[in-house]
Every structure is written in structure tokens, then in C-alpha cells.
Coordinates of C-alpha atoms and ligand atoms in Angstrom, one line a residue:
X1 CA 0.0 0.0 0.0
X2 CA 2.5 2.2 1.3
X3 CA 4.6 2.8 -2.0
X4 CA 0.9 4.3 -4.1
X5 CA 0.3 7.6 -4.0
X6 CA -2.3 8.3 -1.1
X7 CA -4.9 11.1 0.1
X8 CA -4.7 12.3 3.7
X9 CA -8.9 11.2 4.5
X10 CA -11.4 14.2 4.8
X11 CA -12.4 12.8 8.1
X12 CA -8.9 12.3 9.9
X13 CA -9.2 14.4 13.5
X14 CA -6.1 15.9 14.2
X15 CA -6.1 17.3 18.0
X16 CA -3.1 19.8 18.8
X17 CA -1.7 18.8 22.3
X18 CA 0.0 20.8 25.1
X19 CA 1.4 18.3 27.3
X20 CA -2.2 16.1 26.3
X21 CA -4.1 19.3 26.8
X22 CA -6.0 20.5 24.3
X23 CA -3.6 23.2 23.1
X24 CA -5.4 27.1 22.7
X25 CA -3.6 30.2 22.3
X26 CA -3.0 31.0 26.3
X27 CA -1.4 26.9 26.5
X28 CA 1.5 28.6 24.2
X29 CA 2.1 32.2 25.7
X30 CA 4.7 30.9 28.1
X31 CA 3.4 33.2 30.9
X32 CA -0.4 32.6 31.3
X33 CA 0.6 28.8 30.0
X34 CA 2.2 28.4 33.3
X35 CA -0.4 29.6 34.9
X36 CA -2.9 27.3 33.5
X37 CA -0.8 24.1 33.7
X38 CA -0.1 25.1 37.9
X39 CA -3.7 26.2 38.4
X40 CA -6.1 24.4 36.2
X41 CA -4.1 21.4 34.9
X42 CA -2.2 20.0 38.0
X43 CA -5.2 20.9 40.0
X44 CA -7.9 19.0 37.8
X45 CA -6.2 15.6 37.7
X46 CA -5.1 15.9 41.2
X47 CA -8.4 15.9 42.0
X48 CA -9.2 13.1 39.7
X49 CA -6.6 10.8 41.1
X50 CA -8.0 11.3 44.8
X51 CA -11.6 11.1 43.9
X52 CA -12.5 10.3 40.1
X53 CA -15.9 8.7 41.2
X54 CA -16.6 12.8 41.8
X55 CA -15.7 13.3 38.1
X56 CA -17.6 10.5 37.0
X57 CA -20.8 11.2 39.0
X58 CA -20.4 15.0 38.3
X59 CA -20.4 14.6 34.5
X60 CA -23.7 12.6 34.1
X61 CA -25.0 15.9 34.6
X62 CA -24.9 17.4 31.3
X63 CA -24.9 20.9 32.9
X64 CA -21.3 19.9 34.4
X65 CA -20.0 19.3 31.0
X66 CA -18.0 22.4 30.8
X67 CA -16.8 22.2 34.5
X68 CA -13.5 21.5 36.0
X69 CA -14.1 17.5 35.6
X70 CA -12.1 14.6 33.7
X71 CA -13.9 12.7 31.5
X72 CA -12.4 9.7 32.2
X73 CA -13.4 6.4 34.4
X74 CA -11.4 5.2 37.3
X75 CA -9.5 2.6 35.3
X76 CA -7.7 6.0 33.9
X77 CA -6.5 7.0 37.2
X78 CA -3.0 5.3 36.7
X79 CA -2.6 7.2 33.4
X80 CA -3.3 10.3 34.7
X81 CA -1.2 9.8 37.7
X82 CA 2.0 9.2 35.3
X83 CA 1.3 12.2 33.8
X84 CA 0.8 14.3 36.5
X85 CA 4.3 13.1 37.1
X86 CA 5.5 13.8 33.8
X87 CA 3.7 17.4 33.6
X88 CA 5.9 18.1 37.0
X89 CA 9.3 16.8 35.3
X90 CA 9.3 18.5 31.4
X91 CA 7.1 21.1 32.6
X92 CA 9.2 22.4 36.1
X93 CA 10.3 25.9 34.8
X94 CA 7.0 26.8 33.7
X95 CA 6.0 25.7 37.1
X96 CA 9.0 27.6 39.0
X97 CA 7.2 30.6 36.4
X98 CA 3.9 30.4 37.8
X99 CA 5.2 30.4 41.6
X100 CA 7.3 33.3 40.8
X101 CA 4.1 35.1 39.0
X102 CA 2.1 34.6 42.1
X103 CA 4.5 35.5 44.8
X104 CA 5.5 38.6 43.0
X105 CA 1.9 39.8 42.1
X106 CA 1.4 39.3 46.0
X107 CA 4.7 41.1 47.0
X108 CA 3.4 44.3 44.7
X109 CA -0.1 44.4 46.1
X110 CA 1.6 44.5 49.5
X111 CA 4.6 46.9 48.3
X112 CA 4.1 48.9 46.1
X113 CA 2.3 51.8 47.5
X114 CA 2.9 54.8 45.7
X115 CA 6.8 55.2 46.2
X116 CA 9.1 54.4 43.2
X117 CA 9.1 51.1 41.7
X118 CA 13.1 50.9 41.2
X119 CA 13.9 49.1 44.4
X120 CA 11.6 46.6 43.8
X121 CA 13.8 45.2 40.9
X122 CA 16.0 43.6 43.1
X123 CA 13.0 41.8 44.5
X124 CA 11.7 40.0 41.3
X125 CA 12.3 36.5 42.0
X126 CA 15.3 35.0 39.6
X127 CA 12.7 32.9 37.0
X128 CA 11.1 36.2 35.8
X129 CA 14.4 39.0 36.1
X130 CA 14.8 40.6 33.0
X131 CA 11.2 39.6 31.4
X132 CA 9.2 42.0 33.6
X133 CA 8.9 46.0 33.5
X134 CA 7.3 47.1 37.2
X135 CA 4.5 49.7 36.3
X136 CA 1.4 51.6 38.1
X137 CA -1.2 52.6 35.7
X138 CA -2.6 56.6 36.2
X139 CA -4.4 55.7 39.8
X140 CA -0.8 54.1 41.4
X141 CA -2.1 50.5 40.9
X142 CA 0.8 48.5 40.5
X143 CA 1.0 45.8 37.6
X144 CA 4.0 43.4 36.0
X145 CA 4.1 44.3 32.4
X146 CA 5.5 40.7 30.5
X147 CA 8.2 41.0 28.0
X148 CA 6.2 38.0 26.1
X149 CA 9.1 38.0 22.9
X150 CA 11.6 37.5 25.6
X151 CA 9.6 34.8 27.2
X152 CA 9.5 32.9 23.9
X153 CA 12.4 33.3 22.6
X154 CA 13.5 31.7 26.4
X155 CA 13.4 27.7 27.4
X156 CA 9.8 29.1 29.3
X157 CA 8.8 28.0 25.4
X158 CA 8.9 24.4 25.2
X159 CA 7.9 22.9 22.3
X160 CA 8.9 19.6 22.9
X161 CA 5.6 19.4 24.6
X162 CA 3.5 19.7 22.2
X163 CA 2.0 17.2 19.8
X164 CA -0.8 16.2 17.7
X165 CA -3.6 13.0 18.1
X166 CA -4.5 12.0 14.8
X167 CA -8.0 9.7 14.9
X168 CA -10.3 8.8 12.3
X169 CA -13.9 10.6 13.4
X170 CA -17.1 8.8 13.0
X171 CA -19.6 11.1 14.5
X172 CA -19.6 14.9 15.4
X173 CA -20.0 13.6 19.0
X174 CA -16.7 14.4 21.0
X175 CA -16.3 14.8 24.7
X176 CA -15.5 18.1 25.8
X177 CA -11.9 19.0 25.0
X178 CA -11.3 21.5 27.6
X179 CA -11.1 19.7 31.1
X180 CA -9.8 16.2 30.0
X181 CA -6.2 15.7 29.0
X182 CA -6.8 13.3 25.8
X183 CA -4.5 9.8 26.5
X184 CA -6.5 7.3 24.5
X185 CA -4.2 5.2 22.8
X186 CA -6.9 3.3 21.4
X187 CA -7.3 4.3 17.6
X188 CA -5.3 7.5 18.1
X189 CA -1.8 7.6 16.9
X190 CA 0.3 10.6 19.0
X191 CA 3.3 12.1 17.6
X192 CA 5.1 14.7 19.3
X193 CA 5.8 17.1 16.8
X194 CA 6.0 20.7 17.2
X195 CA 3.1 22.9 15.4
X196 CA 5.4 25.0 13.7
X197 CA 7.1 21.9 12.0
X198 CA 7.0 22.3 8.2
X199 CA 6.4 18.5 7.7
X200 CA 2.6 19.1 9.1
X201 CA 2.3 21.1 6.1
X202 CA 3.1 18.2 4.1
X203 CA 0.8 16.1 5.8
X204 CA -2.2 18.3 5.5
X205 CA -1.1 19.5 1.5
X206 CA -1.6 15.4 1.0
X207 CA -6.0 16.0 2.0
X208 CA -6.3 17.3 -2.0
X209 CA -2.7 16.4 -3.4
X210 CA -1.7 12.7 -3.3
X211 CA 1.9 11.6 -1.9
X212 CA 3.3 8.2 -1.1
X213 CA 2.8 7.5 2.2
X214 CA 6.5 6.3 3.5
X215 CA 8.7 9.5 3.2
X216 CA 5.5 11.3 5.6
X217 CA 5.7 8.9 7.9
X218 CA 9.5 8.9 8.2
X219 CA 9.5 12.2 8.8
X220 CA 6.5 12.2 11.2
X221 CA 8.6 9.9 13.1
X222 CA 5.7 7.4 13.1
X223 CA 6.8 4.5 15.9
X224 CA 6.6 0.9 14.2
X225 CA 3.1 0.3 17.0
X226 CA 1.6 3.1 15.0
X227 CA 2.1 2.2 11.5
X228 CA -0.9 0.3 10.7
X229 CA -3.3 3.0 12.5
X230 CA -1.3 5.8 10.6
X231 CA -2.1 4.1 7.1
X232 CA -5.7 3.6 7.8
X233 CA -5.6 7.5 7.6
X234 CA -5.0 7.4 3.8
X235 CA -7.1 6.4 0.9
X236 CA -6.8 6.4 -2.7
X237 CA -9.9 8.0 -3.3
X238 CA -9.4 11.4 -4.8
X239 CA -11.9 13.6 -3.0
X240 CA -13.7 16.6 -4.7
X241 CA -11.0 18.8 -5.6
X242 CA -10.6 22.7 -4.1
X243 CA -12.7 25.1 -6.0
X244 CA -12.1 28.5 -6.1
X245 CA -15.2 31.1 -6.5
X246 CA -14.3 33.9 -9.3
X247 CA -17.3 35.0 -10.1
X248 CA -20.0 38.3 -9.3
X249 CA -21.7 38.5 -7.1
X250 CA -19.7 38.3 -4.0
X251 CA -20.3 34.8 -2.5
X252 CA -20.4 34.6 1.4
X253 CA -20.8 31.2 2.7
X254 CA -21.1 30.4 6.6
X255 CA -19.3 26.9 7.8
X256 CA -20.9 27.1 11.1
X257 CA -20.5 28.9 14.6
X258 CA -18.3 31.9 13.8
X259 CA -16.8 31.1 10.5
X260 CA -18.0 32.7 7.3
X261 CA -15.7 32.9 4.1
X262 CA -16.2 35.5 1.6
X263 CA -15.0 35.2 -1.9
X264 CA -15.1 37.7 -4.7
X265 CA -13.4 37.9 -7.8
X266 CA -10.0 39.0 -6.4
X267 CA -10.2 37.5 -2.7
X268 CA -11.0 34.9 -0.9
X269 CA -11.4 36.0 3.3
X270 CA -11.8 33.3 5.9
X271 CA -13.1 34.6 9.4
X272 CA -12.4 32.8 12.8
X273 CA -11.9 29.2 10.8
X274 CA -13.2 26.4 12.8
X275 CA -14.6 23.7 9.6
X276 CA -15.9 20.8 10.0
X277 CA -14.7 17.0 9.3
X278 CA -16.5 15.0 6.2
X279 CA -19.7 13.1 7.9
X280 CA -21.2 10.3 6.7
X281 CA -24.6 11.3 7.8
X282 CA -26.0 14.1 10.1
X283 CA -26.4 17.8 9.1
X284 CA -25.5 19.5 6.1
X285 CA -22.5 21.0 5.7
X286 CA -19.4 22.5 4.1
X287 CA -16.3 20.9 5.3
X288 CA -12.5 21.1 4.3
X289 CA -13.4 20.1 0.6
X290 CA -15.4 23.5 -0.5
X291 CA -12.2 25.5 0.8
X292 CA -10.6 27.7 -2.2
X293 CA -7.0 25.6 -2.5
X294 CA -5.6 29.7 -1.5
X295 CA -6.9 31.6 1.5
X296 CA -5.7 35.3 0.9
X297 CA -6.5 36.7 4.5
X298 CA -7.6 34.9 7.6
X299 CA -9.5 37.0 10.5
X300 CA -9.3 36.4 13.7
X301 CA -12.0 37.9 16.1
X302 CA -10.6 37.6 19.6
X303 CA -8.3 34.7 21.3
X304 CA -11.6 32.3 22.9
X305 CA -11.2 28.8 21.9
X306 CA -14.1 29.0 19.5
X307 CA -12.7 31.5 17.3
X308 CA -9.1 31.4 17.3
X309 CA -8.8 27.4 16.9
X310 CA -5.8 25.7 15.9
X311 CA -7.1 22.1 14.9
X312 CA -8.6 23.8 11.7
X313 CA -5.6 26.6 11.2
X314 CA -2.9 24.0 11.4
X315 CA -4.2 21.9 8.9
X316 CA -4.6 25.0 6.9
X317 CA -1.5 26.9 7.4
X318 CA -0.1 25.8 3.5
X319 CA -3.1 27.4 1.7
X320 CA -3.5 31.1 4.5
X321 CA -1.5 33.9 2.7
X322 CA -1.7 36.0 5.7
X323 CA -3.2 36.2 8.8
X324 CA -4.8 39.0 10.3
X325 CA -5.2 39.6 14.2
X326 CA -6.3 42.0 16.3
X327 CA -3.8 44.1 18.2
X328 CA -3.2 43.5 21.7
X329 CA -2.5 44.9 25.0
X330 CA 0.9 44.0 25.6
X331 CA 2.6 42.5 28.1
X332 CA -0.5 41.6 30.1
X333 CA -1.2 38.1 31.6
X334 CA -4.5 38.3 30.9
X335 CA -4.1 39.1 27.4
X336 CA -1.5 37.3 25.0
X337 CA -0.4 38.4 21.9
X338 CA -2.0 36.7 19.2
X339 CA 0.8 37.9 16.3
X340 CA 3.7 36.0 18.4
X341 CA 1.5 32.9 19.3
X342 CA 0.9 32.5 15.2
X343 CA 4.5 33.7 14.5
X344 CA 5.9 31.2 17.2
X345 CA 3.9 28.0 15.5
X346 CA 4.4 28.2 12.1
X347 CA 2.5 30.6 10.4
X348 CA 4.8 33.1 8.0
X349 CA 2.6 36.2 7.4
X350 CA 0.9 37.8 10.3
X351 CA -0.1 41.3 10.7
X352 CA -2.1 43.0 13.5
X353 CA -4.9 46.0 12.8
X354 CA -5.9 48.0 15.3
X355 CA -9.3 49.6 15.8
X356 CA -10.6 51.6 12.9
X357 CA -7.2 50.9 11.0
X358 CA -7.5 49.7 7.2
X359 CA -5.9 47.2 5.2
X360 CA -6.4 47.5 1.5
X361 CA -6.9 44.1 0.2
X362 CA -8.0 43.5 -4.0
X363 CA -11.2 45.1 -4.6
X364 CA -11.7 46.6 -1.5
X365 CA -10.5 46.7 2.2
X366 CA -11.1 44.7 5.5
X367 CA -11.2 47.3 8.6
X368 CA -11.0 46.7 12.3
X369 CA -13.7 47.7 14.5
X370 CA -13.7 47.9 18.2
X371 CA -15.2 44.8 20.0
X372 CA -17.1 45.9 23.4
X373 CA -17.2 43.4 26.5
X374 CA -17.9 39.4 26.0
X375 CA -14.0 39.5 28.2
X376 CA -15.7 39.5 32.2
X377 CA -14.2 43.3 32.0
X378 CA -11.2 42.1 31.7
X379 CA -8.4 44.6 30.2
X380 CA -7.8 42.6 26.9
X381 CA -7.9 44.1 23.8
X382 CA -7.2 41.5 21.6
X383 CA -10.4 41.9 19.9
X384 CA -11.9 43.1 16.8
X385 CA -14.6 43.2 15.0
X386 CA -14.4 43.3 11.0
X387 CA -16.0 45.5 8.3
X388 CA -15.4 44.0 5.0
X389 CA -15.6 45.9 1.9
X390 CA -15.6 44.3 -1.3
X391 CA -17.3 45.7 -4.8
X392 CA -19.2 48.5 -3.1
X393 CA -20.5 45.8 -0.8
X394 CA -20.0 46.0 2.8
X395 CA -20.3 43.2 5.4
X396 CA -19.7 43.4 9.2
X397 CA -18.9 40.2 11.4
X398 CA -19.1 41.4 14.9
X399 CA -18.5 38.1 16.9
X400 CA -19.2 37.9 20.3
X401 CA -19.7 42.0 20.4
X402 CA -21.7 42.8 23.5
X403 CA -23.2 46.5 22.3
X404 CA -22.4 47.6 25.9
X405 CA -22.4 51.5 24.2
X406 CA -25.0 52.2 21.1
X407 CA -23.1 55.5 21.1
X408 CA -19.7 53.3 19.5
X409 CA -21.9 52.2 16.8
X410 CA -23.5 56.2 16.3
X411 CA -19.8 57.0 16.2
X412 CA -18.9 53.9 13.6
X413 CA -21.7 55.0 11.1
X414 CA -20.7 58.4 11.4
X415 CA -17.0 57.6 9.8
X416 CA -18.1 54.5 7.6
X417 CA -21.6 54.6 6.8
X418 CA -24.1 51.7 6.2
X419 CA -23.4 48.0 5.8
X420 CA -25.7 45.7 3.8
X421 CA -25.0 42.4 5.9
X422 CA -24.3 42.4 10.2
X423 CA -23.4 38.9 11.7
X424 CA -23.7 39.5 15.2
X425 CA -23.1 36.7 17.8
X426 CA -25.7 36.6 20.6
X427 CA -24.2 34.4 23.4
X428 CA -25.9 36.3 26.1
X429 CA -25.3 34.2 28.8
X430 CA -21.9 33.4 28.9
X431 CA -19.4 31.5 31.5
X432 CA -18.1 33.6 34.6
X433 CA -14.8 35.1 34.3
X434 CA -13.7 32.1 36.0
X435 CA -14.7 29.9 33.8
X436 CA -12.0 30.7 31.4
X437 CA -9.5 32.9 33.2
X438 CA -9.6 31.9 36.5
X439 CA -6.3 30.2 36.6
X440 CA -4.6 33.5 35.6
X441 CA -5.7 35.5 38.4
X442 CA -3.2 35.9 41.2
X443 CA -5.8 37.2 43.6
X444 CA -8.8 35.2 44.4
X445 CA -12.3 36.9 43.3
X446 CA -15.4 37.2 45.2
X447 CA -18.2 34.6 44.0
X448 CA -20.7 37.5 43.6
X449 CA -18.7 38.7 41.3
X450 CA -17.1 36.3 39.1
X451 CA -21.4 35.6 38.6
X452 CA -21.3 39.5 37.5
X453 CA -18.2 39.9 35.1
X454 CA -19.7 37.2 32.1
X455 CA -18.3 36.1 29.0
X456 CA -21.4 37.2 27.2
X457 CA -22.9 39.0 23.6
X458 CA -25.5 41.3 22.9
X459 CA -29.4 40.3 23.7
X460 CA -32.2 41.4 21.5
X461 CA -32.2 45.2 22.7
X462 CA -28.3 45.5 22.6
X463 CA -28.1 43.7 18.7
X464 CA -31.1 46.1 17.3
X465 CA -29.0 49.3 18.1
X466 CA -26.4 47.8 16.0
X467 CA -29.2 47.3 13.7
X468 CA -30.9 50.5 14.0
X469 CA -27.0 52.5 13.5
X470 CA -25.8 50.4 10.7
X471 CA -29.2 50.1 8.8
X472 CA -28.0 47.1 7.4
X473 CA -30.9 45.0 4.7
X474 CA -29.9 41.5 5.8
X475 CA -28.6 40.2 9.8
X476 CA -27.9 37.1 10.6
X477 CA -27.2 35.6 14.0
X478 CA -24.3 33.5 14.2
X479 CA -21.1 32.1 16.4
X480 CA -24.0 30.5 18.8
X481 CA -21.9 27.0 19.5
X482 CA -25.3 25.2 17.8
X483 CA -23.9 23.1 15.5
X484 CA -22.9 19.4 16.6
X485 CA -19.1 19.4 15.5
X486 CA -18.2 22.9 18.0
X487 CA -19.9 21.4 21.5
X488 CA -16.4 19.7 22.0
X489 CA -15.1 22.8 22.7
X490 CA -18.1 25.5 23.7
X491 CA -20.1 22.5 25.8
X492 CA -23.1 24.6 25.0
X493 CA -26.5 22.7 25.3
X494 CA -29.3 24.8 24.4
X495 CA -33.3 24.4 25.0
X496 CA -35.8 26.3 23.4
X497 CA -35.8 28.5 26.6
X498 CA -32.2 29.2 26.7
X499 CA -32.0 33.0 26.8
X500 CA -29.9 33.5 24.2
X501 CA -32.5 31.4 22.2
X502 CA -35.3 33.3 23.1
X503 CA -33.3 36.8 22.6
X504 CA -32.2 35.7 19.4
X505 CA -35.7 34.9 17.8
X506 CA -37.3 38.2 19.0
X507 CA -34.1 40.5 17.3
X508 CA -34.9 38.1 14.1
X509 CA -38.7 39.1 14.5
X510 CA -37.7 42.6 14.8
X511 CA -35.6 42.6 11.6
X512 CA -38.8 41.1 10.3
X513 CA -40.8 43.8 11.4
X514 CA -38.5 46.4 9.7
X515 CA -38.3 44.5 6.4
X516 CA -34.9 43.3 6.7
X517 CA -33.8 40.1 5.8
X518 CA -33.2 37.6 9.0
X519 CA -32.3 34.2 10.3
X520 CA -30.4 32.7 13.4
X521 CA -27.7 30.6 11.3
X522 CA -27.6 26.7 11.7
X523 CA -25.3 24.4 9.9
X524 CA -25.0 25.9 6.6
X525 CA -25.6 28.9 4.3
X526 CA -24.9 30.5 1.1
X527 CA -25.5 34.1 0.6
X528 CA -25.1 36.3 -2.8
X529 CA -24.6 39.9 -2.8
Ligands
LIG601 FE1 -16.0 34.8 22.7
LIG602 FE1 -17.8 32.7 20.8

């Protein structure tokens, strides 16, 4: 077999790993990574060693899908045990990080009063000299401000810990990535290989372009227990081949939750690309097979798992030209930079815009807009919404927006004008602050108000004022974690009664009610314009 020319198969799952963990943007910042392997990591599977009957009972609630519980049985507990030992060997200088981020932060809050910062220099414990800058913002807080190139360029970034599970999918069903370190050996082949490795390029080019299967295993370092598995990736079936849209009108075409891809003549623009795997079955859908074989510009919205996701990106790093992100704070724990984490894995071309700033692209331009909230009022700023220009034609994609201040958007159409199409996310619920940064923060917040800072959207009231600004003919509602191949990382469930359900169908009647085009997206859709 090995010796014919071979397709990689449309429905091959390939799972980037940080030490096991699902890896997301803040595993490969080294600073908040440490944070999240000492707080959240550690913590989790310690617990599941002393008591996995507690994760096992915990999880037949669906409600507790998203929570801090291993998805695993107690026959898993030795497995987990060895690598709670390995994560405490190959990951002990992130570790000695995280200590010295804590202690520090404390020593500041206690400190730092007012007086001149200088002194304090000499206090910095040795693991983060020389990749701090002490600061107090206008009202003498005191903060650490991170020299993150340092940090990477530094052995803080290990990539010998990170690695990809490649597994054939059979059904959209997957547990939830999040909380469970994935060490199934059973049908999943693990390589460690670092994302930024040119050979993963290879491997994905070979999902539309045929190769022999040998020299990509060789240099996957495939181990002799994993050849058989690896092979029963490949097939000799050609599948549909890429097809690129060159046409008028300009063809927008949603691939479920937050991704949409618009194609004119000149361009083709992918936003926040999470695509599915090939089904046999369930929903309709475009998948990896109705991507153009180039991707001019990818957008990213903000840095939550959902939208910045780097199963789909890796596997399509050889077709992206360039990626665009939004600026970012820097320096902050709380908020990485998104430009090094794609610059430090492999991706050549990446530019940040910052709000209102334009990038002329072929028949047109893509523009940054600010992105209010959806963060638990959190100071990141790696955020942005985009207004895409193309032929005359302009479409918005504002994410997880929460319209916090209808004045932004007065101020927005005053400088740009209408927009024919507004995709507007309408998560209005959202976790608690702690629910995704809660191992970063290095002093412990009140329950009353982690339930107040959310990671939520806009409800009906909040999305019309975008629609009553922008004046837009045609609003969908999108980047709602409802289709059956994102719960694995949202763990979203709704009901009919689920607010953002409800909230959603009444700005969709509303549109109605003002003649504008509307529908809550599910699944699929192809739009002309
Ligand atoms: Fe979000
Ligand atoms: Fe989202």
C-alpha cells in the first residue's frame, strides 16, 4: 500500500496537544501557559486521582460538561497519575514561572504603595528578572508588564511538549476538549511534533494532493506500534478537488458557529476558521473540501477557543497567505499576543490592525472595529470586529460583540456609513470570568462577582442598536456554538428557553418587522450579494 500515492482522508481528526491538553492560544504564551498548567491542569487531575468517582458522577449531569471535571473512568487514574508526574518533570520551569508570577503579584499588592518602583527590581524572584517591566497605571495600581518575545524566545517555550492525536472521526459527537487531557491510545496515533514543524504542512497538503505515504511517515517519526493505525488514515480516493469562487456577485458562505468565508473575484477572506470533518450522515455541511486551494486573509475575532482554533488553522497553514489579528495589550497576563502565538507555531505572514485601521486588500478593504465586553471586564484588547468591503458591498462580522455603548456604533456609522450584511453573535449568557481565566488570576475573586463579570454577547435590545445605526438589509445571528461538531469545545447545550434562544428569535422578529432580511444561522448557508 504504502509505496501508491495516497490522500490524507477528509475525516482524519487531528487534535493539537500541550502536554495532552488541548492546546489554545494562552497553553502557548509561556506566561499565562504556566499559569494554566499550575492552576487548572495540575489541579484538575489531582483531584481526579483522589476522587474520580466525583468526576464521574459530576459529568452525568450534562450541565457539568463544561466544568473542571475529567472525562475519564477510574481505570484511567494510573494514566493520569504518570502524567501528572510527567507534567511536574518537562514542565518544572513553567512551574518555578507560575510560583514566581504569584509571589510577586502578591509582593506588589503588598509593596508597592505609591513610592518608586526601582527598588523593587531587586525583589523579582530570579525565573522572571529581566522579562518584567514594574508599572502603576494613572491611579498608582501597580501591575507586571511581561516582555512575552523574551519569554518565547526563552526555554519558558517548550515545544517539545506539544503534539498532535491523529483519529479517524465517526460522528460529530466528541467529549469536551477542555477539562480532560486526551490519552486514549486506542485508535489514536500521537506524535510529538511541534506545530510550527514544516512536515505538518506536508501532511495536511496530501488532503487534495496525493503523496506516497513512506517519506511522511519517516518524517513524522511514526513509531513501528503506530504504523498500521497511521495508514488507515489514507485512501486512494481522490476527494472533490478545491474550487475557487471567481465570479460576481460576491459569495459569502457560513461553515458554522463563527466562520464565514467570503469570496469575490479577487479575494478569498476566511473569518475565525473552525470547519468541519467529512460526515457520513448528520447535518448538512461544508467541510474542508469546499475550501478555495488559497486563502488570501484569515481573520481572527478575539483569542476564545471557539474563534481562534488551531485544529482547523494548522491543517490549513499551507493554503493562509496571511493572517490577520487583532492588536493587543501588551505585556499583560490576561491578554496574549495573538501575532507571536501564530508567529511562534508556524504561520509566515501575520499582521495585527488596530481599531478603525485599514488594510487594503483586492477590490476593496477589511477594517477593524472595536469589540465591546464578551472578556468578564477584563483589560484585553485582543479583539476586533471586522467590516469587510468588497465591490461597493460591505459586510460586518461582529463576533461575540456585546453592544455595551449604542453611542460606539453612532460613532462607527458616522465615519463609515451603512453595511448591507451584520453577523452579530448573541451568546448572552456566557461563563463567569472564572470559567475561562480563572487560573490567571493571582488574587482570588469574590463569587458575587465572578457571577457578574460574564463572558457574554449582545441580547435582543443590545443587537437592534447595532441594527438601528448600521441600517443594514440583511442580519444574521451566528457564532451561537449550535452546531454538533463545536460542543467539543463551547459544551453549549441549548433548549428552546435558553436566553440567548429566546433573545435571538425576538431580534430576528424585529428585523422582520423592519423589512430586513433575518435568520439565526444553523449548519450551513450560502448568501449572494
Ligand atoms: Fe468569545
Ligand atoms: Fe464565541
Amino acid at each position: 500500500m504504502a509505496t501508491q500515492p495516497y490522500y490524507l482522508k477528509q475525516n482524519v481528526i487531528v487534535e493539537p496537544l500541550i502536554n495532552q491538553w488541548y492546546a489554545w492560544s494562552y497553553l502557548i504564551s509561556p506566561a499565562p501557559a504556566a499559569m494554566l498548567i499550575a492552576n487548572s491542569h495540575l489541579k484538575m487531575m489531582q483531584s481526579f486521582v483522589g476522587a474520580p468517582q466525583v468526576h464521574v458522577s459530576a459529568l452525568k449531569n450534562p450541565a457539568m460538561r463544561g466544568g473542571p471535571f475529567l472525562n475519564y473512568g477510574p481505570d484511567k487514574v494510573g494514566a493520569i497519575r504518570t502524567l501528572i508526574d510527567e507534567t511536574i518533570t518537562e514542565q518544572a520551569l513553567l512551574l518555578e514561572l507560575a510560583e514566581a508570577i504569584q509571589k510577586f503579584s502578591d509582593l506588589l499588592m503588598t509593596e508597592a504603595n505609591g513610592f518608586s518602583l526601582e527598588a523593587l527590581y531587586q525583589r523579582v524572584p530570579e525565573p522572571l528578572k529581566g522579562y518584567v517591566e514594574l508599572v502603576y497605571d494613572l491611579n498608582n495600581f501597580p501591575s507586571i508588564r511581561f516582555i512575552e518575545a523574551l519569554l518565547y524566545a526563552s526555554p519558558y517555550f517548550n515545544q517539545s511538549s506539544q503534539s498532535l492525536c491523529l483519529s479517524l472521526s465517526q460522528t460529530d459527537e466528541r467529549p469536551f476538549a477542555l477539562s480532560t487531557p486526551q490519552i486514549n491510545t486506542d485508535g489514536h496515533l500521537h506524535l510529538k511534533i511541534p506545530f510550527g514543524a514544516s512536515v505538518l504542512d506536508d501532511l495536511f497538503r496530501m488532503k487534495v494532493e496525493p503523496a506516497a505515504i513512506d517519506p511522511i511517515k519517516e518524517a513524522l517519526g511514526v513509531p513501528a506500534s503506530g504504523q498500521q493505525l497511521f495508514e488507515s488514515f489514507f485512501s486512494s480516493e481522490p476527494p472533490a478537488p478545491p474550487s475557487r469562487y471567481t465570479d460576481r456577485p460576491i459569495r459569502i458562505r457560513y461553515f458554522g458557529h463563527a466562520c464565514i468565508l467570503v469570496e469575490s473575484r479577487d479575494v478569498a477572506i476566511l473569518m475565525d476558521p473552525v470547519i468541519s470533518y467529512q460526515q457520513f450522515g448528520g447535518i448538512d455541511r461544508y467541510t474542508y473540501a469546499d475550501l478555495p486551494e488559497t486563502i488570501d486573509y484569515v481573520l481572527i475575532t478575539h483569542n476564545h477557543q471557539d474563534h481562534c482554533m488551531f485544529e482547523t488553522l494548522l491543517q490549513l497553514r499551507h493554503r493562509i497567505k496571511q493572517v490577520i489579528v487583532p492588536k493587543n495589550n501588551g505585556g499583560s497576563l490576561a491578554d496574549p499576543s495573538l501575532k507571536l502565538v501564530f508567529q511562534n507555531i508556524g504561520f509566515p505572514v501575520v499582521r495585527e490592525i488596530d481599531e478603525m485601521e485599514r488594510i487594503e486588500v483586492q477590490g476593496g478593504e477589511i477594517i477593524g472595529l472595536p469589540f465591546l465586553g464578551e472578556h468578564a471586564d477584563l483589560n484585553i484588547r485582543t479583539k476586533m470586529a471586522y467590516l469587510i468591503r468588497l465591490d461597493e458591498k460591505s459586510i460586518l462580522c461582529a463576533a461575540d460583540s456585546n453592544n455595551l455603548e449604542p453611542a460606539l456604533y453612532k460613532h462607527i456609522h458616522q465615519q463609515l456609513g451603512d453595511v448591507n450584511v451584520v453577523f452579530l453573535g448573541m451568546e448572552c449568557d456566557g461563563g463567569p470570568l472564572s470559567w475561562l481565566y480563572g487560573p490567571l488570576l493571582t488574587k482570588p475573586l469574590a463569587r458575587r462577582f465572578d457571577q457578574s463579570r460574564r463572558l457574554c454577547g449582545s441580547d435582543c435590545n443590545r443587537g437592534m442598536e447595532i441594527v438601528d445605526q448600521l441600517h443594514p438589509s440583511q442580519v444574521y445571528i451566528y457564532a451561537m456554538g449550535l452546531e454538533p461538531w463545536l460542543t467539543y469545545l463551547t459544551s453549549i447545550q441549548y433548549t428552546d428557553e435558553s436566553r440567548p434562544i429566546v433573545e435571538s428569535n425576538k431580534l430576528v422578529e424585529a428585523c422582520h418587522h423592519r423589512g430586513i432580511t433575518s435568520e439565526r444561522l444553523f449548519g450551513h448557508k450560502e448568501i449572494f450579494l
